[in-house]
CSV table of C-alpha atoms in Angstrom, one decimal:
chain,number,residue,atom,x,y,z
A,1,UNK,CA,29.3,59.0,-16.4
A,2,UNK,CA,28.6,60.1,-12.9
A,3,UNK,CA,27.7,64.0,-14.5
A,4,UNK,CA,25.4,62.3,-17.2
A,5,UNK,CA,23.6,60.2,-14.6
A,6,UNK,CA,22.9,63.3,-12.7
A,7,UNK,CA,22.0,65.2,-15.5
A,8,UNK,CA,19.4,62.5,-16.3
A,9,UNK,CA,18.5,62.1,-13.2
A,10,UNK,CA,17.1,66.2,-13.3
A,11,UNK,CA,14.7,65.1,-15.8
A,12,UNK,CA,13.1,63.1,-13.1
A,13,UNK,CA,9.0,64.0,-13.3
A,14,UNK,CA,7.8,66.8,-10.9
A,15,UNK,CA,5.1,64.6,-9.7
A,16,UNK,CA,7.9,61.7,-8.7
A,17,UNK,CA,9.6,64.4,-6.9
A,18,UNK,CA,6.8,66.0,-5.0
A,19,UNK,CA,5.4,62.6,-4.0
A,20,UNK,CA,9.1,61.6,-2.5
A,21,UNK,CA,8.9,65.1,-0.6
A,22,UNK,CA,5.4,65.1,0.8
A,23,UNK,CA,4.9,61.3,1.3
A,24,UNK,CA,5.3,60.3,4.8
A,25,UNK,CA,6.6,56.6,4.1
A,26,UNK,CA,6.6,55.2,7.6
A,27,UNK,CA,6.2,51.7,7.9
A,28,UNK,CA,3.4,50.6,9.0
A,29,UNK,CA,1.2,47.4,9.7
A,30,UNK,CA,-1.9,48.1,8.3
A,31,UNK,CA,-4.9,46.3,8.9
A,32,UNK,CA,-4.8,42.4,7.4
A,33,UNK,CA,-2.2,41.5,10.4
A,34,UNK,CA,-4.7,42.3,12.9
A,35,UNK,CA,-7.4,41.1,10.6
A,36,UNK,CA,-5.1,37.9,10.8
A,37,UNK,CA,-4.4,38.2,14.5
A,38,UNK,CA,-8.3,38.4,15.0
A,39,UNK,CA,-9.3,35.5,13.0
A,40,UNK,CA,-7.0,33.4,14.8
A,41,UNK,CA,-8.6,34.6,17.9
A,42,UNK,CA,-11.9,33.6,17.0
A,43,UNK,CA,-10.7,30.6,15.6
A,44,UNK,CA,-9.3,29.7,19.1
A,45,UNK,CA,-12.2,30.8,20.9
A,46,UNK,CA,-14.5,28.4,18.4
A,47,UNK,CA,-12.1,25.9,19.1
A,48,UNK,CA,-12.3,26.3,23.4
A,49,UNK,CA,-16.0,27.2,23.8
A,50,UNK,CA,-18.4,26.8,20.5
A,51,UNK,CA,-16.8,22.8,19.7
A,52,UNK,CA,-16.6,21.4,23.0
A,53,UNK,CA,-20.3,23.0,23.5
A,54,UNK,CA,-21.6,21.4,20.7
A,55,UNK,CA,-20.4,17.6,22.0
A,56,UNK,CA,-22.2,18.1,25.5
A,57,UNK,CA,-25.6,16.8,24.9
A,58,UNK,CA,-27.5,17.0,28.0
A,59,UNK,CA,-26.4,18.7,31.2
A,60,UNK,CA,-28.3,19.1,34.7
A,61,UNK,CA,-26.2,19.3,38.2
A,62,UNK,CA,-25.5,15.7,38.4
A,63,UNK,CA,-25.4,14.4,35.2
A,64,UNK,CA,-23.4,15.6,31.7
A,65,UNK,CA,-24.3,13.5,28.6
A,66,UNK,CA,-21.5,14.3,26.1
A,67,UNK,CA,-20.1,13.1,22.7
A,68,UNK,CA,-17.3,10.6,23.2
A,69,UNK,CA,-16.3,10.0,19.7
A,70,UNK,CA,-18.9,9.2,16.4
A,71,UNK,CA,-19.1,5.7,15.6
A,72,UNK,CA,-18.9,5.2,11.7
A,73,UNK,CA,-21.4,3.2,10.4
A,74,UNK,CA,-21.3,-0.5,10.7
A,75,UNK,CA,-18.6,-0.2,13.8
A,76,UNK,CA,-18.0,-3.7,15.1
A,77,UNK,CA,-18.1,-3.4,19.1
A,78,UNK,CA,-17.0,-6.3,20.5
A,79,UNK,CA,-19.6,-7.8,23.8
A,80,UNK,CA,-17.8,-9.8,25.9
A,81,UNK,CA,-18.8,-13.0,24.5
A,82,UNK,CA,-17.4,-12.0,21.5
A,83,UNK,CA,-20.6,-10.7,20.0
A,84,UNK,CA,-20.3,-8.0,17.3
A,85,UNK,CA,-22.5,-5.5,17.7
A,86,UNK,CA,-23.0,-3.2,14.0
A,87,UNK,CA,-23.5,0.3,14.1
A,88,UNK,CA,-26.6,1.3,11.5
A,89,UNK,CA,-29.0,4.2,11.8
A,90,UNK,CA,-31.4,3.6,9.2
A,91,UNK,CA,-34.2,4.6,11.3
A,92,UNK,CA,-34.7,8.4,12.9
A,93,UNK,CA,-35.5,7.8,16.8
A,94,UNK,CA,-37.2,8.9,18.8
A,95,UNK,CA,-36.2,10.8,22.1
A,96,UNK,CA,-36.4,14.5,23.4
A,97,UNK,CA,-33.6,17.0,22.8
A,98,UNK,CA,-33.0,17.5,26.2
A,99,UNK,CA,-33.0,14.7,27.9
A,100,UNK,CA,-30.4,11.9,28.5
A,101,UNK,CA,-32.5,9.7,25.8
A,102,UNK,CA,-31.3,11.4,22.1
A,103,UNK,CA,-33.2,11.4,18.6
A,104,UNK,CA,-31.3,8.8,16.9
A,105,UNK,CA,-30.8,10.2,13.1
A,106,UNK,CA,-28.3,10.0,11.0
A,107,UNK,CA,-26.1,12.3,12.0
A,108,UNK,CA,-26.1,11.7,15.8
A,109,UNK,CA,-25.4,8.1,16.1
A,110,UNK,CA,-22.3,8.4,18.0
A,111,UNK,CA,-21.1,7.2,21.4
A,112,UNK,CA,-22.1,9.0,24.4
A,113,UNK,CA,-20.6,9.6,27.9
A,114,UNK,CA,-22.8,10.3,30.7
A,115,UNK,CA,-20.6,11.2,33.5
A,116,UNK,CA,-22.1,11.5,37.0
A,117,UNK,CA,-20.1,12.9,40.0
A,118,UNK,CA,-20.9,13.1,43.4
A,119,UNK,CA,-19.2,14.9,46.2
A,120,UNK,CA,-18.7,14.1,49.5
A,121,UNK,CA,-20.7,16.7,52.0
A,122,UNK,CA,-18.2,18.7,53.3
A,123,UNK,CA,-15.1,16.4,51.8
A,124,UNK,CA,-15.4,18.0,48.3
A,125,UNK,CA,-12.0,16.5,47.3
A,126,UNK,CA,-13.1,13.3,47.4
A,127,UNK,CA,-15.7,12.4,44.8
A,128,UNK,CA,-17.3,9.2,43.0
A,129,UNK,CA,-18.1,9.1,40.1
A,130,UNK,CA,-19.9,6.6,37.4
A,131,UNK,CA,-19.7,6.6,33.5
A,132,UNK,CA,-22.7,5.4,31.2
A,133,UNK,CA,-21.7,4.7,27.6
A,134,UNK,CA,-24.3,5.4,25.2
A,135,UNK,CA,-24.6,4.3,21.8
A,136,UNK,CA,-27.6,4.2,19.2
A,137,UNK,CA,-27.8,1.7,17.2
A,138,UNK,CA,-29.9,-1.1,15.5
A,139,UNK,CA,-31.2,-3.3,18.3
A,140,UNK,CA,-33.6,-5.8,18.7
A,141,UNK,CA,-34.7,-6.8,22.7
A,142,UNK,CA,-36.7,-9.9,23.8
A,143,UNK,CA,-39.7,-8.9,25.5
A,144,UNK,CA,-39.7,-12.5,26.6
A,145,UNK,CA,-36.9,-11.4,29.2
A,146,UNK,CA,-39.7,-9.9,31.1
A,147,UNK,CA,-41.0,-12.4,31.8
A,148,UNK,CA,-41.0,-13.4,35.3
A,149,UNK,CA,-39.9,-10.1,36.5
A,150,UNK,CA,-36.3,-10.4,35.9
A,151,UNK,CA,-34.7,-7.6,34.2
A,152,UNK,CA,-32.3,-9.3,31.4
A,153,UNK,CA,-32.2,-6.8,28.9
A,154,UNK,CA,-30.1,-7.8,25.3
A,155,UNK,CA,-29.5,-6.3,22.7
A,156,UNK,CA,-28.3,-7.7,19.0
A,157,UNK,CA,-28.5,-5.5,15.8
A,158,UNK,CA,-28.6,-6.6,11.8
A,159,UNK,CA,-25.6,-8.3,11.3
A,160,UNK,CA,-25.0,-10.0,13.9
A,161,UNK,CA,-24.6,-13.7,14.8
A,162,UNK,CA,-27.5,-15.6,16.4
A,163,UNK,CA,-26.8,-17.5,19.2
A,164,UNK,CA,-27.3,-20.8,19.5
A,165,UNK,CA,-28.9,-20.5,23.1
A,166,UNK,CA,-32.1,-18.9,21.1
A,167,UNK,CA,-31.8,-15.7,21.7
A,168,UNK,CA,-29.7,-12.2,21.3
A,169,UNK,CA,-26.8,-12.4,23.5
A,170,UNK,CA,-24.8,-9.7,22.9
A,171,UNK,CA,-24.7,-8.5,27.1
A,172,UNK,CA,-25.6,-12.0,28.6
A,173,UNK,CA,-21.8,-12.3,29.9
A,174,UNK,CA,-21.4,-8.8,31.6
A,175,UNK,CA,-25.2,-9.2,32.8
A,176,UNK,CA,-23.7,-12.9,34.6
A,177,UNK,CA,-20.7,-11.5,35.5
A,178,UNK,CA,-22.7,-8.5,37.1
A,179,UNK,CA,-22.6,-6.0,34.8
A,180,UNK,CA,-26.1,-4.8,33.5
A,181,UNK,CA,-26.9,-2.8,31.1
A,182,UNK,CA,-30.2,-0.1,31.2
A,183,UNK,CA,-31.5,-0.2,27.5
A,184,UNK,CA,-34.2,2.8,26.2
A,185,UNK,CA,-35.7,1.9,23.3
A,186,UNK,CA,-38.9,3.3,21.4
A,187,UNK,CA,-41.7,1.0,21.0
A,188,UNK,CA,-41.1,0.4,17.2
A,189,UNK,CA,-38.1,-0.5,18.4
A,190,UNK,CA,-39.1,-3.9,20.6
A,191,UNK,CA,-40.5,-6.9,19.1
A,192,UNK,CA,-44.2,-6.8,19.2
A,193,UNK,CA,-44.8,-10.6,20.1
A,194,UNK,CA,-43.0,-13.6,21.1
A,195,UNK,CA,-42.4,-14.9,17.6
A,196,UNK,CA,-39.9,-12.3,17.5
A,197,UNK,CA,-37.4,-15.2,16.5
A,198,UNK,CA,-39.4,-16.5,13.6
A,199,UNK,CA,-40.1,-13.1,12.3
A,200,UNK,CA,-38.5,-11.8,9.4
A,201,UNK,CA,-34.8,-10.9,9.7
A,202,UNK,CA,-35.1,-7.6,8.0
A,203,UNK,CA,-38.7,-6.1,9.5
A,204,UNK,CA,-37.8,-6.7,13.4
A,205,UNK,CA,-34.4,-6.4,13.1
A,206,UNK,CA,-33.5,-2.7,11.2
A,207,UNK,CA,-34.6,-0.5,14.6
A,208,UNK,CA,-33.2,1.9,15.9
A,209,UNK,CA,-32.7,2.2,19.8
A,210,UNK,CA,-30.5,3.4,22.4
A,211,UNK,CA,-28.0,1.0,24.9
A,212,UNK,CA,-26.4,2.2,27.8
A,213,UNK,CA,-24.1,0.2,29.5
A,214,UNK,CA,-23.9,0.7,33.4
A,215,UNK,CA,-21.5,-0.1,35.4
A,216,UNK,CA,-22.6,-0.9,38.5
A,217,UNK,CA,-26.6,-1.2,37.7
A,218,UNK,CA,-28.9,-1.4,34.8
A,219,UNK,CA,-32.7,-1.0,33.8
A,220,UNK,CA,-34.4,-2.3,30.7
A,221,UNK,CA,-37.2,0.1,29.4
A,222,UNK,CA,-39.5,-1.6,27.0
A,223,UNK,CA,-42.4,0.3,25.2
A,224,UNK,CA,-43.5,3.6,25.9
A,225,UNK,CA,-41.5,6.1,27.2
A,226,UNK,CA,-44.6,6.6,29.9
A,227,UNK,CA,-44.0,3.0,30.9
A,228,UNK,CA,-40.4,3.8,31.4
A,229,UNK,CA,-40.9,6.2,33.9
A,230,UNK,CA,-43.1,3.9,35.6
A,231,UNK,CA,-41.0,1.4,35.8
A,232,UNK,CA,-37.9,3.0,36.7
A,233,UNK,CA,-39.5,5.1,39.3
A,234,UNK,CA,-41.8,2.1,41.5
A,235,UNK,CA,-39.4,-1.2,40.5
A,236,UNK,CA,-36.1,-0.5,39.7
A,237,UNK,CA,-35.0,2.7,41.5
A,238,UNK,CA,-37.1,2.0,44.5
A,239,UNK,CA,-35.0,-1.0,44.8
A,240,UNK,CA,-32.0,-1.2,46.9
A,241,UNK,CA,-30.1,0.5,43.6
A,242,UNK,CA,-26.6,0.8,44.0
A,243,UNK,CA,-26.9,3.9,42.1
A,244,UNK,CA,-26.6,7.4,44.4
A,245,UNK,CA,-30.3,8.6,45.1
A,246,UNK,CA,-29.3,12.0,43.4
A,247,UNK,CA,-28.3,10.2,39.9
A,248,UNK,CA,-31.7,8.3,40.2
A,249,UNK,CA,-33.6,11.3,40.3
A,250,UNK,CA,-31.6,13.1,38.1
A,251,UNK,CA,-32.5,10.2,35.7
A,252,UNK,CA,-36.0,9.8,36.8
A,253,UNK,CA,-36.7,13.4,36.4
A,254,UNK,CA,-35.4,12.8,32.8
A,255,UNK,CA,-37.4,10.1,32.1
A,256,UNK,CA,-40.7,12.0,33.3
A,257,UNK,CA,-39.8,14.7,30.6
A,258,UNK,CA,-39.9,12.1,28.4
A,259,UNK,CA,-43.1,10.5,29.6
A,260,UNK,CA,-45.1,13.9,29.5
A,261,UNK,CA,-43.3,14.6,26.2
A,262,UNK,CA,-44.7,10.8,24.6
A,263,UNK,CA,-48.3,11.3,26.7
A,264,UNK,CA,-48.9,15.0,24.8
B,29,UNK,CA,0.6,79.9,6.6
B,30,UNK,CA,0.2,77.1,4.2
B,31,UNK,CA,1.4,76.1,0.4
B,32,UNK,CA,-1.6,78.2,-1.3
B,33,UNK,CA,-1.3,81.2,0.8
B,34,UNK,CA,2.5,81.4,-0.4
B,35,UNK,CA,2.2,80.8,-3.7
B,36,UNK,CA,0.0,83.6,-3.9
B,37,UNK,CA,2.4,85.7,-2.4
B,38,UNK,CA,4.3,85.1,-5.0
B,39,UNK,CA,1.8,85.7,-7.8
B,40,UNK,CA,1.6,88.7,-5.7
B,41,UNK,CA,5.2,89.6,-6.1
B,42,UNK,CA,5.7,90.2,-2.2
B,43,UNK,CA,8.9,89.6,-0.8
B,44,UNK,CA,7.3,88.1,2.2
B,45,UNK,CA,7.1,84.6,0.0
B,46,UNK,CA,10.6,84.5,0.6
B,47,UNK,CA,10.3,84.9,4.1
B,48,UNK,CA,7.5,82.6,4.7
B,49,UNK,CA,8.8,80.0,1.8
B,50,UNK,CA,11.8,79.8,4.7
B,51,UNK,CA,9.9,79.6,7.8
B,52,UNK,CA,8.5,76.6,6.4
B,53,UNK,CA,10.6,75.0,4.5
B,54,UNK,CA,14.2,75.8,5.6
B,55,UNK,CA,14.7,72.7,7.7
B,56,UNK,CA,13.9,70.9,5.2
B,57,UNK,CA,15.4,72.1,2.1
B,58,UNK,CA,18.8,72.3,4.6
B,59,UNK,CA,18.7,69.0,4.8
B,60,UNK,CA,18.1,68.1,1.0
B,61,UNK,CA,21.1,70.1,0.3
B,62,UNK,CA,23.2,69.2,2.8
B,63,UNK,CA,23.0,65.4,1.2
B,64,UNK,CA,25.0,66.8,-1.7
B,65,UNK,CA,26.9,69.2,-0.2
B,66,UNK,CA,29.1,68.9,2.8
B,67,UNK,CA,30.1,72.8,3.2
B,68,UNK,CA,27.6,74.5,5.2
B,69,UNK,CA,28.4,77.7,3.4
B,70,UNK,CA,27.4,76.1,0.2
B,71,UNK,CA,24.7,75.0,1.2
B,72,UNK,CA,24.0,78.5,2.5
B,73,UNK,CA,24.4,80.2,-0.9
B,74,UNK,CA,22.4,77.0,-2.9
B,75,UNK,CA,19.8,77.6,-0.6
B,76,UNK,CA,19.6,81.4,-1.8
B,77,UNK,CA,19.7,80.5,-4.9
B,78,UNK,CA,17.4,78.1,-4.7
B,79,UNK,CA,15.0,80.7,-3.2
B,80,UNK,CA,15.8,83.3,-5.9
B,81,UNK,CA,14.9,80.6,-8.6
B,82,UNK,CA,11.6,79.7,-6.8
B,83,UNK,CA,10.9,83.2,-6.6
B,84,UNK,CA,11.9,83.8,-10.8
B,85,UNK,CA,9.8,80.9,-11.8
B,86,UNK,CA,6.7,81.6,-9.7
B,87,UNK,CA,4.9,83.0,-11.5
B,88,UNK,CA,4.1,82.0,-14.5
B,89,UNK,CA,4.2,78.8,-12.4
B,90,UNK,CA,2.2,77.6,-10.5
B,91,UNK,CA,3.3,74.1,-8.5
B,92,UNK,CA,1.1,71.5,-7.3
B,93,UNK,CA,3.6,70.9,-4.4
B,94,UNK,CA,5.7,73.7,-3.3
B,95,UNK,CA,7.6,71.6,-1.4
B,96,UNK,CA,8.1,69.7,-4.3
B,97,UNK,CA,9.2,72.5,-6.6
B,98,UNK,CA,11.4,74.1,-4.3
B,99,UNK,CA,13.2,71.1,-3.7
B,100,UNK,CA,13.7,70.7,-7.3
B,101,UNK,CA,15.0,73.7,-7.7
B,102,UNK,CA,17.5,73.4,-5.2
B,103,UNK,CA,18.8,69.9,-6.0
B,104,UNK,CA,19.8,71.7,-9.4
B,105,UNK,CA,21.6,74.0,-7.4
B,106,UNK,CA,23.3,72.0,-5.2
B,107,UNK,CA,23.9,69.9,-7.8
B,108,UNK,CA,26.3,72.3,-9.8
B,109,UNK,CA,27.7,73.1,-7.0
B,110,UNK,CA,28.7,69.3,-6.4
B,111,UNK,CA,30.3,68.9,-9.7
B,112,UNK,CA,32.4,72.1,-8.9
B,113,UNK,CA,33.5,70.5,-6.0
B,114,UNK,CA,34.1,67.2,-7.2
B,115,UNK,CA,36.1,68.5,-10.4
B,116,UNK,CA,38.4,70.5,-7.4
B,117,UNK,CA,38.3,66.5,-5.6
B,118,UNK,CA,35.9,66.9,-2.7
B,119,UNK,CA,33.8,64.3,-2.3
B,120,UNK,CA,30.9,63.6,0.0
B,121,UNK,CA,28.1,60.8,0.3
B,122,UNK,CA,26.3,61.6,-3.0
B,123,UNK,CA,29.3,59.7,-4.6
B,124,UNK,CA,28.4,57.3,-3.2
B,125,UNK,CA,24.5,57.1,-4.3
B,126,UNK,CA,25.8,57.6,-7.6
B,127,UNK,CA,28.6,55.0,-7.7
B,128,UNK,CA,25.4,52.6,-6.8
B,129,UNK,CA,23.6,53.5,-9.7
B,130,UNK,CA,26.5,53.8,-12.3
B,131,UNK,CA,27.2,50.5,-11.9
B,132,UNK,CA,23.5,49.7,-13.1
B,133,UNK,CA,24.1,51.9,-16.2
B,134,UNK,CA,27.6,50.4,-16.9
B,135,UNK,CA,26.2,46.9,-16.9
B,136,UNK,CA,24.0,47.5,-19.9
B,137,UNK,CA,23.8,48.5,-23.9
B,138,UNK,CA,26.8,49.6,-25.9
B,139,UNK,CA,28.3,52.7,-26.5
B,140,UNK,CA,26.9,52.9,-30.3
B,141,UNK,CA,23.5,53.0,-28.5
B,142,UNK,CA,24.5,56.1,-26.2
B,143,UNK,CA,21.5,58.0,-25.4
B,144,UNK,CA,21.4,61.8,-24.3
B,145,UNK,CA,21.0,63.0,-20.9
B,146,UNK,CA,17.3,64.0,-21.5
B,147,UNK,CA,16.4,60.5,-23.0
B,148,UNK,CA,17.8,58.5,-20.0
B,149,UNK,CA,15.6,60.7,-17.8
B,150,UNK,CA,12.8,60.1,-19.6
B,151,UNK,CA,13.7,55.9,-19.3
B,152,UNK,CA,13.9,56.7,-15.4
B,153,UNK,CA,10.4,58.1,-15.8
B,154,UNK,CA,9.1,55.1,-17.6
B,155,UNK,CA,11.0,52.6,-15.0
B,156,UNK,CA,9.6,54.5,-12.1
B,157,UNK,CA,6.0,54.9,-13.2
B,158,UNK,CA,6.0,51.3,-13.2
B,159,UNK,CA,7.2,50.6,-9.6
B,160,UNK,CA,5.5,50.8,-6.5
B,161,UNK,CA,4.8,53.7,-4.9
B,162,UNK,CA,7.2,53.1,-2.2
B,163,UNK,CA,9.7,52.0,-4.1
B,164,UNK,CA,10.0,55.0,-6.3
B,165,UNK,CA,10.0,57.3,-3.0
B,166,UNK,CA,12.9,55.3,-2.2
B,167,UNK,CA,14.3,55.1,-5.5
B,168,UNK,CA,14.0,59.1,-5.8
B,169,UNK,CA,14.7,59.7,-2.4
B,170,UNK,CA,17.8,57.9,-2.8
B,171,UNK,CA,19.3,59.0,-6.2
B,172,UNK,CA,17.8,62.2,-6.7
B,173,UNK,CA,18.0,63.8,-3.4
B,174,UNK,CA,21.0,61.7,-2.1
B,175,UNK,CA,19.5,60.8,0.8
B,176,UNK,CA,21.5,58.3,2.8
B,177,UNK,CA,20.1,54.2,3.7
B,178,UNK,CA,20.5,55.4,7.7
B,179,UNK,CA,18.2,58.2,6.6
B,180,UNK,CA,15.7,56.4,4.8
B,181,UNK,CA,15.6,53.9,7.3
B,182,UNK,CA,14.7,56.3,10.0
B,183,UNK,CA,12.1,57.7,7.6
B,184,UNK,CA,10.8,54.7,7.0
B,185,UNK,CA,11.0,52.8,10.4
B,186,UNK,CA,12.7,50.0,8.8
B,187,UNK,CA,17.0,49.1,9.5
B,188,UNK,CA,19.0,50.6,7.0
B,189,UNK,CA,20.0,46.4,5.6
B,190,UNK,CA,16.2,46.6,4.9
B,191,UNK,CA,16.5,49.9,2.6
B,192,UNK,CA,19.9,48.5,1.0
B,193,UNK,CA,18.6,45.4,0.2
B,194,UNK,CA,15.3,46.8,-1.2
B,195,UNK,CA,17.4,49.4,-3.3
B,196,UNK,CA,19.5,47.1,-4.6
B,197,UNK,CA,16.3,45.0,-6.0
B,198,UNK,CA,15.4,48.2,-7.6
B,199,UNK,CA,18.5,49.0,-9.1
B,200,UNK,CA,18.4,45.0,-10.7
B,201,UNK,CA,15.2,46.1,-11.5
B,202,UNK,CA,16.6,49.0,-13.3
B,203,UNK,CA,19.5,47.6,-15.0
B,204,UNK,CA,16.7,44.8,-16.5
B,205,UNK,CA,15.1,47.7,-17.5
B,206,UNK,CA,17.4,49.3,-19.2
B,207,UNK,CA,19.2,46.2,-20.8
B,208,UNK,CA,15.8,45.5,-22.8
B,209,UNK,CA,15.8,49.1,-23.9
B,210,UNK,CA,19.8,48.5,-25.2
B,211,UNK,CA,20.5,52.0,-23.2
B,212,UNK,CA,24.1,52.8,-22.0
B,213,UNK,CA,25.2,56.3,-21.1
């Protein structure tokens, strides 16, 4: 059999025998692996540079305002008191891209970190540091807690339970305890009038605004984004602040963009 | 001097084709034969022959690859040669190739359905225009010019289990082949 096998085999095509003679069949990679290798290097490089980018939302020397994690919509956050606070963003807001103070829209209703370190002249392994946590939401804020040049700020949103001491509480027991709390809000955002209580649930309550929660010090900044400024820069951070005087201004200056920004 | 400027020395009918056919193929075409047949002095004289054929058939022919041609050529030599030599009980490694693929032929059809040496080729034709490219190098390289798995493997940059394991999945292949076309030999 082995003869007739050869035999057959010498009717093999001409063309099958030049192409086994003059084909140099060295293995070799070709170009999808490196194709491969380089999508997984942009792929990691997305993942190290572009992503983490995209979650830093304001940055200046002192101060980094980053994504902590998105809040679904209709989050319960527990207040100390037990309050629920709801996550709703039903509203677009309001503030410049490039400050601390965010446009509230659909998409970026999220929690925020503003981190603020400071080093020690000539110690620079010992810093300090302070957190704000940001987080738009619904709120509604007593103007009456103005009055009498007290800064109480509270915040409540649409769902939440009404206290029975008359008004939102949803910060009252970290504000005793302390803890205050610096609330931006727009002007829509703040009831108009002291009827604020008897007004209708759905018109005062569906805003959209912006709570930070300090925690060491905190400011309440009722209507216009001018006033803000104002306010921050002669009351509150004029005041014996616990807050480093490089954060305030960091913050101040902030608040000024805003305020040009809101006076064009 | 390259493939064109010796196949018109050829046409030309000057015996310097013979001379530049084995400047620049002679490595080469050693090596072919020397798969087949382990004598160096046989493979001497098939390589003379093999050059006197090339040198008959050209013209009228002209070959696409004279690489190609001459190596065809020569494998017939060699070839008769090895069947001389295995009638007088000398074997070599081209057994071997061909014990591989006999087994593939002896696995399939029935004797009643014995074809002739011209047909089979002409299945091997069929089965190997429908492999892959590389796999019909291999396959040809293999069974037709008796190259060795070591040697493919060097060729090829790939171990020599590689190139067994591949041919084997070609001679399945074949046998498949060959069992739906009810061939034995």
């Amino acid at each position: 059999m082995k003869d007739k096998i050869m035999d057959a085999l010498a009717y093999t095509e001409q063309a099958y025998i030049d192409e086994a003679v003059d084909t140099d069949i060295r293995h070799r990679r070709g170009w999808i692996p490196w194709v491969a290798i380089a999508a997984c290097l942009a792929l990691v490089i997305t993942a190290v540079f572009l992503w983490p980018r995209s979650r830093i939302l304001y940055r200046s020397e002192d101060v980094t305002a980053e994504v902590v994690a998105p809040l679904s919509e209709r989050l319960p956050m527990q207040s100390g008191n037990g309050t629920s606070i709801y996550v709703s963003h039903k509203e677009e807001v309001l503030f410049s891209e490039n400050s601390v103070i965010l446009r509230g829209t659909a998409e970026n209703v999220r929690e925020v970190r503003i981190t603020y370190v400071r080093r020690m002249e000539g110690r620079p392994e010992i810093s300090q540091s302070f957190e704000v946590f940001v987080t738009l939401f619904d709120l509604r804020i007593s103007e009456t807690l103005w009055s009498g040049g007290k800064v109480l700020p509270q915040v409540v949103t649409v769902g939440s339970d009404w206290s029975s001491r008359g008004g939102p509480v949803i910060s009252q027991r970290d504000i005793e305890e302390g803890c205050e709390c610096i609330v931006f809000a727009r002007e829509s955002a703040l009831i108009q009038n002291d009827d604020w209580h008897r007004s209708s649930y759905s018109d005062l309550w569906v805003r959209t605004g912006m709570f930070i929660k300090l925690t060491q010090e905190g400011f309440y900044i009722p209507r216009s984004a001018a006033w803000m400024a104002q306010k921050l820069g002669q009351e509150l951070f004029d005041q014996d602040c616990a807050f480093p005087a490089e954060f305030r201004e960091s913050l101040l200056a902030m608040l000024r963009q805003l305020s040009r920004k809101h006076s064009n | 001097m390259n493939d064109t400027d010796i196949i018109e020395l050829f046409f030309a009918r000057s015996e310097q084709a013979i001379t530049a056919l084995s400047e620049r193929y002679d490595a080469f075409l050693i090596s072919v034969a020397g798969e087949l047949l382990d004598n160096d002095q046989d493979v001497e004289e098939c390589l003379n022959d093999a050059y006197f054929g090339v040198w008959n058939a050209i013209p009228p022919t002209r070959p696409e690859s004279l690489r190609g041609f001459t190596c065809r050529i020569l494998r017939n030599c060699a070839i008769k040669r090895f069947q001389a030599n295995r009638a007088a009980k000398r074997w070599n490694g081209y057994d071997v190739a061909l014990e591989e693929i006999e087994k593939v032929f002896a696995a399939v059809g029935s004797p009643e359905e014995a074809l002739t040496a011209k047909e089979t080729g002409n299945l091997i034709n069929v089965f190997l225009s429908r492999q892959s490219r590389q796999d019909r190098i291999l396959f040809v390289r293999r069974y037709y010019l008796g190259q060795s798995p070591a040697q493919l493997a060097e060729a090829t940059g790939r171990t020599a289990h590689y190139i067994c394991v591949r041919l084997h999945r070609i001679r399945e292949r074949l046998r498949i082949f060959l069992a739906k076309e009810g061939v034995v030999v």
